[in-house]
Amino acid sequence: MNAVYSCARLGAAAVLSAGLAACQAPSGARPSSSVESAAVAPAGTAQASPVRPLQNVKEAADLRIFLADGKAHPGWTPVPLKPSGQLYVRADAIIDRGDLMGIQSAADQAGNGLLVLILTDQGLAKLQAATAANPGLRLALVVGQMMLAAPAYAAPIREQQLAFPVGSVHNAEIAARSVAGVR
């Protein structure tokens, strides 16, 4: 089952320079352990909005992808999960907004929202290197100051398009428009 997360901001004491936010899985939802959660291409989606090119505007939201794990690592930031548990997030981002060619909101076949990132060749190379060197972890997707998803991956990611489960199609559309710099 793909994990669907709703998020709330952390207090300032728990935030490092990365400005991460805590996630909460809705009741009955379990975090995903499948590679497909982070590496689904939009071809597996039921509906998708047009790809939005990124605008270089001041109002555009920042986007970052961090490595994360359920186990502690030296120097990684602990992020409390609600109602219980903890996720440990590496403070340096693998991918940022500059590594994207475009962004798209979509829905999977069940109608759940997906945020689809289209990586540049350089962004894909960075993601491949990071996931090859760190197998079996999670990719924490942060838009602005909110962690929207942290799906697991089992093998190095080799796809130029990544689809993250973000709950509803409305959530996906808001995130896509924010990162693209479109009002």
PDB file of C-alpha atoms in Angstrom:
ATOM      1  CA  MET A   1       0.000   0.000   0.000  1.00  0.00           C
ATOM      2  CA  ASN A   2       1.374   3.427  -0.857  1.00  0.00           C
ATOM      3  CA  ALA A   3       1.773   5.662   2.147  1.00  0.00           C
ATOM      4  CA  VAL A   4      -0.258   8.840   2.225  1.00  0.00           C
ATOM      5  CA  TYR A   5       0.960  11.452   4.670  1.00  0.00           C
ATOM      6  CA  SER A   6      -0.505  14.578   6.161  1.00  0.00           C
ATOM      7  CA  CYS A   7       2.065  16.892   7.679  1.00  0.00           C
ATOM      8  CA  ALA A   8       2.401  19.439  10.458  1.00  0.00           C
ATOM      9  CA  ARG A   9       5.264  21.845  11.128  1.00  0.00           C
ATOM     10  CA  LEU A  10       7.872  21.038  13.748  1.00  0.00           C
ATOM     11  CA  GLY A  11       8.815  23.400  16.526  1.00  0.00           C
ATOM     12  CA  ALA A  12      11.936  25.514  15.992  1.00  0.00           C
ATOM     13  CA  ALA A  13      13.995  23.464  18.444  1.00  0.00           C
ATOM     14  CA  ALA A  14      13.680  20.350  16.307  1.00  0.00           C
ATOM     15  CA  VAL A  15      14.493  22.067  13.019  1.00  0.00           C
ATOM     16  CA  LEU A  16      18.038  22.117  11.671  1.00  0.00           C
ATOM     17  CA  SER A  17      19.194  24.229   8.778  1.00  0.00           C
ATOM     18  CA  ALA A  18      17.196  22.017   6.431  1.00  0.00           C
ATOM     19  CA  GLY A  19      13.910  23.201   7.978  1.00  0.00           C
ATOM     20  CA  LEU A  20      12.165  19.824   7.947  1.00  0.00           C
ATOM     21  CA  ALA A  21       8.629  19.069   9.053  1.00  0.00           C
ATOM     22  CA  ALA A  22       7.114  16.096  10.860  1.00  0.00           C
ATOM     23  CA  CYS A  23       4.756  13.754   9.079  1.00  0.00           C
ATOM     24  CA  GLN A  24       1.745  11.934  10.327  1.00  0.00           C
ATOM     25  CA  ALA A  25       0.259   8.898   8.649  1.00  0.00           C
ATOM     26  CA  PRO A  26      -3.544   8.855   8.712  1.00  0.00           C
ATOM     27  CA  SER A  27      -5.103   6.153  10.863  1.00  0.00           C
ATOM     28  CA  GLY A  28      -4.876   2.794   9.139  1.00  0.00           C
ATOM     29  CA  ALA A  29      -2.149   3.936   6.717  1.00  0.00           C
ATOM     30  CA  ARG A  30       1.238   2.284   6.776  1.00  0.00           C
ATOM     31  CA  PRO A  31       4.448   3.673   5.308  1.00  0.00           C
ATOM     32  CA  SER A  32       5.254   2.087   1.987  1.00  0.00           C
ATOM     33  CA  SER A  33       8.218  -0.182   1.559  1.00  0.00           C
ATOM     34  CA  SER A  34       7.926  -0.521  -2.190  1.00  0.00           C
ATOM     35  CA  VAL A  35      10.221   1.021  -4.740  1.00  0.00           C
ATOM     36  CA  GLU A  36       7.219   2.049  -6.811  1.00  0.00           C
ATOM     37  CA  SER A  37       6.271   4.677  -4.251  1.00  0.00           C
ATOM     38  CA  ALA A  38       9.164   6.879  -5.274  1.00  0.00           C
ATOM     39  CA  ALA A  39       9.918   5.680  -8.787  1.00  0.00           C
ATOM     40  CA  VAL A  40       6.557   5.412 -10.520  1.00  0.00           C
ATOM     41  CA  ALA A  41       6.520   7.073 -13.926  1.00  0.00           C
ATOM     42  CA  PRO A  42       3.357   8.970 -14.867  1.00  0.00           C
ATOM     43  CA  ALA A  43       2.471   6.264 -17.406  1.00  0.00           C
ATOM     44  CA  GLY A  44       0.982   4.342 -14.431  1.00  0.00           C
ATOM     45  CA  THR A  45      -1.322   7.211 -13.539  1.00  0.00           C
ATOM     46  CA  ALA A  46      -5.011   7.506 -14.299  1.00  0.00           C
ATOM     47  CA  GLN A  47      -4.982  11.287 -14.924  1.00  0.00           C
ATOM     48  CA  ALA A  48      -2.347  13.974 -15.041  1.00  0.00           C
ATOM     49  CA  SER A  49      -2.195  17.730 -15.379  1.00  0.00           C
ATOM     50  CA  PRO A  50       0.065  19.290 -18.007  1.00  0.00           C
ATOM     51  CA  VAL A  51       3.761  19.379 -17.124  1.00  0.00           C
ATOM     52  CA  ARG A  52       4.542  22.745 -15.615  1.00  0.00           C
ATOM     53  CA  PRO A  53       7.886  24.294 -16.505  1.00  0.00           C
ATOM     54  CA  LEU A  54       9.538  25.947 -13.541  1.00  0.00           C
ATOM     55  CA  GLN A  55       9.382  29.725 -13.406  1.00  0.00           C
ATOM     56  CA  ASN A  56      12.217  31.726 -11.898  1.00  0.00           C
ATOM     57  CA  VAL A  57       9.980  33.783  -9.671  1.00  0.00           C
ATOM     58  CA  LYS A  58      10.449  34.881  -6.102  1.00  0.00           C
ATOM     59  CA  GLU A  59       7.119  33.364  -5.036  1.00  0.00           C
ATOM     60  CA  ALA A  60       8.025  29.807  -6.125  1.00  0.00           C
ATOM     61  CA  ALA A  61       8.250  27.309  -3.269  1.00  0.00           C
ATOM     62  CA  ASP A  62      11.513  25.508  -2.667  1.00  0.00           C
ATOM     63  CA  LEU A  63      11.609  21.748  -3.234  1.00  0.00           C
ATOM     64  CA  ARG A  64      14.188  19.384  -1.774  1.00  0.00           C
ATOM     65  CA  ILE A  65      14.633  15.631  -1.551  1.00  0.00           C
ATOM     66  CA  PHE A  66      16.605  14.196   1.364  1.00  0.00           C
ATOM     67  CA  LEU A  67      17.708  10.699   2.289  1.00  0.00           C
ATOM     68  CA  ALA A  68      15.789   9.403   5.312  1.00  0.00           C
ATOM     69  CA  ASP A  69      15.647   6.231   7.388  1.00  0.00           C
ATOM     70  CA  GLY A  70      13.797   4.725  10.323  1.00  0.00           C
ATOM     71  CA  LYS A  71      17.167   4.037  11.994  1.00  0.00           C
ATOM     72  CA  ALA A  72      19.447   6.638  13.555  1.00  0.00           C
ATOM     73  CA  HIS A  73      22.542   7.744  11.631  1.00  0.00           C
ATOM     74  CA  PRO A  74      25.290  10.034  12.980  1.00  0.00           C
ATOM     75  CA  GLY A  75      24.551  13.644  12.067  1.00  0.00           C
ATOM     76  CA  TRP A  76      21.028  12.971  10.732  1.00  0.00           C
ATOM     77  CA  THR A  77      18.102  14.960  12.120  1.00  0.00           C
ATOM     78  CA  PRO A  78      15.473  13.030  14.107  1.00  0.00           C
ATOM     79  CA  VAL A  79      11.953  13.962  12.982  1.00  0.00           C
ATOM     80  CA  PRO A  80       9.143  12.749  15.271  1.00  0.00           C
ATOM     81  CA  LEU A  81       6.241  11.045  13.529  1.00  0.00           C
ATOM     82  CA  LYS A  82       2.729  11.224  14.878  1.00  0.00           C
ATOM     83  CA  PRO A  83       1.245   9.321  16.637  1.00  0.00           C
ATOM     84  CA  SER A  84       4.568   7.570  17.313  1.00  0.00           C
ATOM     85  CA  GLY A  85       7.911   6.749  15.808  1.00  0.00           C
ATOM     86  CA  GLN A  86      10.762   8.693  14.356  1.00  0.00           C
ATOM     87  CA  LEU A  87      12.325   9.309  10.967  1.00  0.00           C
ATOM     88  CA  TYR A  88      15.970  10.308  10.659  1.00  0.00           C
ATOM     89  CA  VAL A  89      16.741  12.722   7.813  1.00  0.00           C
ATOM     90  CA  ARG A  90      20.144  13.623   6.383  1.00  0.00           C
ATOM     91  CA  ALA A  91      20.553  17.405   6.572  1.00  0.00           C
ATOM     92  CA  ASP A  92      21.932  17.892   3.040  1.00  0.00           C
ATOM     93  CA  ALA A  93      19.485  17.615   0.166  1.00  0.00           C
ATOM     94  CA  ILE A  94      20.190  15.288  -2.754  1.00  0.00           C
ATOM     95  CA  ILE A  95      17.859  17.158  -5.118  1.00  0.00           C
ATOM     96  CA  ASP A  96      16.584  20.734  -5.092  1.00  0.00           C
ATOM     97  CA  ARG A  97      14.361  22.829  -7.332  1.00  0.00           C
ATOM     98  CA  GLY A  98      17.305  23.542  -9.661  1.00  0.00           C
ATOM     99  CA  ASP A  99      17.491  19.816 -10.505  1.00  0.00           C
ATOM    100  CA  LEU A 100      13.975  19.823 -12.011  1.00  0.00           C
ATOM    101  CA  MET A 101      12.928  20.354 -15.633  1.00  0.00           C
ATOM    102  CA  GLY A 102       9.265  20.349 -14.697  1.00  0.00           C
ATOM    103  CA  ILE A 103       6.618  19.250 -12.235  1.00  0.00           C
ATOM    104  CA  GLN A 104       3.162  17.753 -12.627  1.00  0.00           C
ATOM    105  CA  SER A 105       0.205  16.785 -10.482  1.00  0.00           C
ATOM    106  CA  ALA A 106      -1.484  13.470 -11.217  1.00  0.00           C
ATOM    107  CA  ALA A 107      -3.768  10.816  -9.799  1.00  0.00           C
ATOM    108  CA  ASP A 108      -3.091   7.113  -9.537  1.00  0.00           C
ATOM    109  CA  GLN A 109      -5.722   4.613 -10.628  1.00  0.00           C
ATOM    110  CA  ALA A 110      -7.322   4.720  -7.169  1.00  0.00           C
ATOM    111  CA  GLY A 111      -7.665   8.522  -7.360  1.00  0.00           C
ATOM    112  CA  ASN A 112      -4.871   9.324  -4.882  1.00  0.00           C
ATOM    113  CA  GLY A 113      -2.760  12.410  -5.571  1.00  0.00           C
ATOM    114  CA  LEU A 114       0.760  12.126  -6.975  1.00  0.00           C
ATOM    115  CA  LEU A 115       3.372  14.839  -7.331  1.00  0.00           C
ATOM    116  CA  VAL A 116       5.482  13.985 -10.383  1.00  0.00           C
ATOM    117  CA  LEU A 117       8.981  15.461 -10.604  1.00  0.00           C
ATOM    118  CA  ILE A 118      10.798  15.543 -13.944  1.00  0.00           C
ATOM    119  CA  LEU A 119      14.536  15.600 -13.272  1.00  0.00           C
ATOM    120  CA  THR A 120      17.305  17.104 -15.360  1.00  0.00           C
ATOM    121  CA  ASP A 121      20.080  14.750 -16.451  1.00  0.00           C
ATOM    122  CA  GLN A 122      22.280  16.206 -13.690  1.00  0.00           C
ATOM    123  CA  GLY A 123      19.505  15.716 -11.103  1.00  0.00           C
ATOM    124  CA  LEU A 124      19.009  12.112 -12.190  1.00  0.00           C
ATOM    125  CA  ALA A 125      22.764  11.461 -11.936  1.00  0.00           C
ATOM    126  CA  LYS A 126      22.793  12.857  -8.373  1.00  0.00           C
ATOM    127  CA  LEU A 127      19.760  10.772  -7.389  1.00  0.00           C
ATOM    128  CA  GLN A 128      21.202   7.589  -8.945  1.00  0.00           C
ATOM    129  CA  ALA A 129      24.505   8.068  -7.120  1.00  0.00           C
ATOM    130  CA  ALA A 130      22.816   8.753  -3.758  1.00  0.00           C
ATOM    131  CA  THR A 131      20.365   5.841  -3.967  1.00  0.00           C
ATOM    132  CA  ALA A 132      23.073   3.431  -5.219  1.00  0.00           C
ATOM    133  CA  ALA A 133      25.343   4.383  -2.307  1.00  0.00           C
ATOM    134  CA  ASN A 134      22.477   4.170   0.222  1.00  0.00           C
ATOM    135  CA  PRO A 135      20.195   1.236  -0.696  1.00  0.00           C
ATOM    136  CA  GLY A 136      16.939   0.526   1.096  1.00  0.00           C
ATOM    137  CA  LEU A 137      16.320   3.968   2.603  1.00  0.00           C
ATOM    138  CA  ARG A 138      13.598   6.561   1.997  1.00  0.00           C
ATOM    139  CA  LEU A 139      13.370   9.742  -0.054  1.00  0.00           C
ATOM    140  CA  ALA A 140      11.895  12.574   2.014  1.00  0.00           C
ATOM    141  CA  LEU A 141      10.121  15.099  -0.251  1.00  0.00           C
ATOM    142  CA  VAL A 142      10.000  18.595   1.263  1.00  0.00           C
ATOM    143  CA  VAL A 143       8.131  21.477  -0.383  1.00  0.00           C
ATOM    144  CA  GLY A 144       8.697  24.785   1.369  1.00  0.00           C
ATOM    145  CA  GLN A 145       8.922  23.727   5.025  1.00  0.00           C
ATOM    146  CA  MET A 146       6.581  20.716   4.733  1.00  0.00           C
ATOM    147  CA  MET A 147       7.588  17.084   4.347  1.00  0.00           C
ATOM    148  CA  LEU A 148       4.927  15.719   2.011  1.00  0.00           C
ATOM    149  CA  ALA A 149       6.075  12.119   1.612  1.00  0.00           C
ATOM    150  CA  ALA A 150       8.915   9.773   2.533  1.00  0.00           C
ATOM    151  CA  PRO A 151       8.501   6.599   0.470  1.00  0.00           C
ATOM    152  CA  ALA A 152      11.046   3.793   0.589  1.00  0.00           C
ATOM    153  CA  TYR A 153      13.131   2.566  -2.325  1.00  0.00           C
ATOM    154  CA  ALA A 154      14.855  -0.818  -2.622  1.00  0.00           C
ATOM    155  CA  ALA A 155      17.199  -0.274  -5.565  1.00  0.00           C
ATOM    156  CA  PRO A 156      18.998   2.674  -7.152  1.00  0.00           C
ATOM    157  CA  ILE A 157      16.523   4.974  -8.871  1.00  0.00           C
ATOM    158  CA  ARG A 158      17.098   5.236 -12.612  1.00  0.00           C
ATOM    159  CA  GLU A 159      13.927   6.994 -13.782  1.00  0.00           C
ATOM    160  CA  GLN A 160      13.897  10.637 -14.863  1.00  0.00           C
ATOM    161  CA  GLN A 161      10.343  11.004 -13.548  1.00  0.00           C
ATOM    162  CA  LEU A 162       9.504  10.384  -9.889  1.00  0.00           C
ATOM    163  CA  ALA A 163       5.958  10.198  -8.536  1.00  0.00           C
ATOM    164  CA  PHE A 164       5.456  10.826  -4.810  1.00  0.00           C
ATOM    165  CA  PRO A 165       2.134  10.004  -3.100  1.00  0.00           C
ATOM    166  CA  VAL A 166       0.824  13.218  -1.502  1.00  0.00           C
ATOM    167  CA  GLY A 167      -2.698  12.269  -0.409  1.00  0.00           C
ATOM    168  CA  SER A 168      -5.211  14.014  -2.628  1.00  0.00           C
ATOM    169  CA  VAL A 169      -5.115  15.338  -6.180  1.00  0.00           C
ATOM    170  CA  HIS A 170      -5.791  18.768  -4.641  1.00  0.00           C
ATOM    171  CA  ASN A 171      -2.597  18.472  -2.540  1.00  0.00           C
ATOM    172  CA  ALA A 172      -0.649  17.463  -5.654  1.00  0.00           C
ATOM    173  CA  GLU A 173      -1.990  20.416  -7.647  1.00  0.00           C
ATOM    174  CA  ILE A 174      -1.204  22.923  -4.888  1.00  0.00           C
ATOM    175  CA  ALA A 175       2.337  21.583  -4.507  1.00  0.00           C
ATOM    176  CA  ALA A 176       2.956  21.523  -8.280  1.00  0.00           C
ATOM    177  CA  ARG A 177       1.731  25.077  -8.748  1.00  0.00           C
ATOM    178  CA  SER A 178       3.736  26.308  -5.746  1.00  0.00           C
ATOM    179  CA  VAL A 179       6.998  24.756  -6.933  1.00  0.00           C
ATOM    180  CA  ALA A 180       6.408  25.863 -10.547  1.00  0.00           C
ATOM    181  CA  GLY A 181       5.830  29.430  -9.366  1.00  0.00           C
ATOM    182  CA  VAL A 182       2.319  29.555 -10.838  1.00  0.00           C
ATOM    183  CA  ARG A 183      -0.518  31.212  -8.942  1.00  0.00           C
TER     184      ARG A 183
END
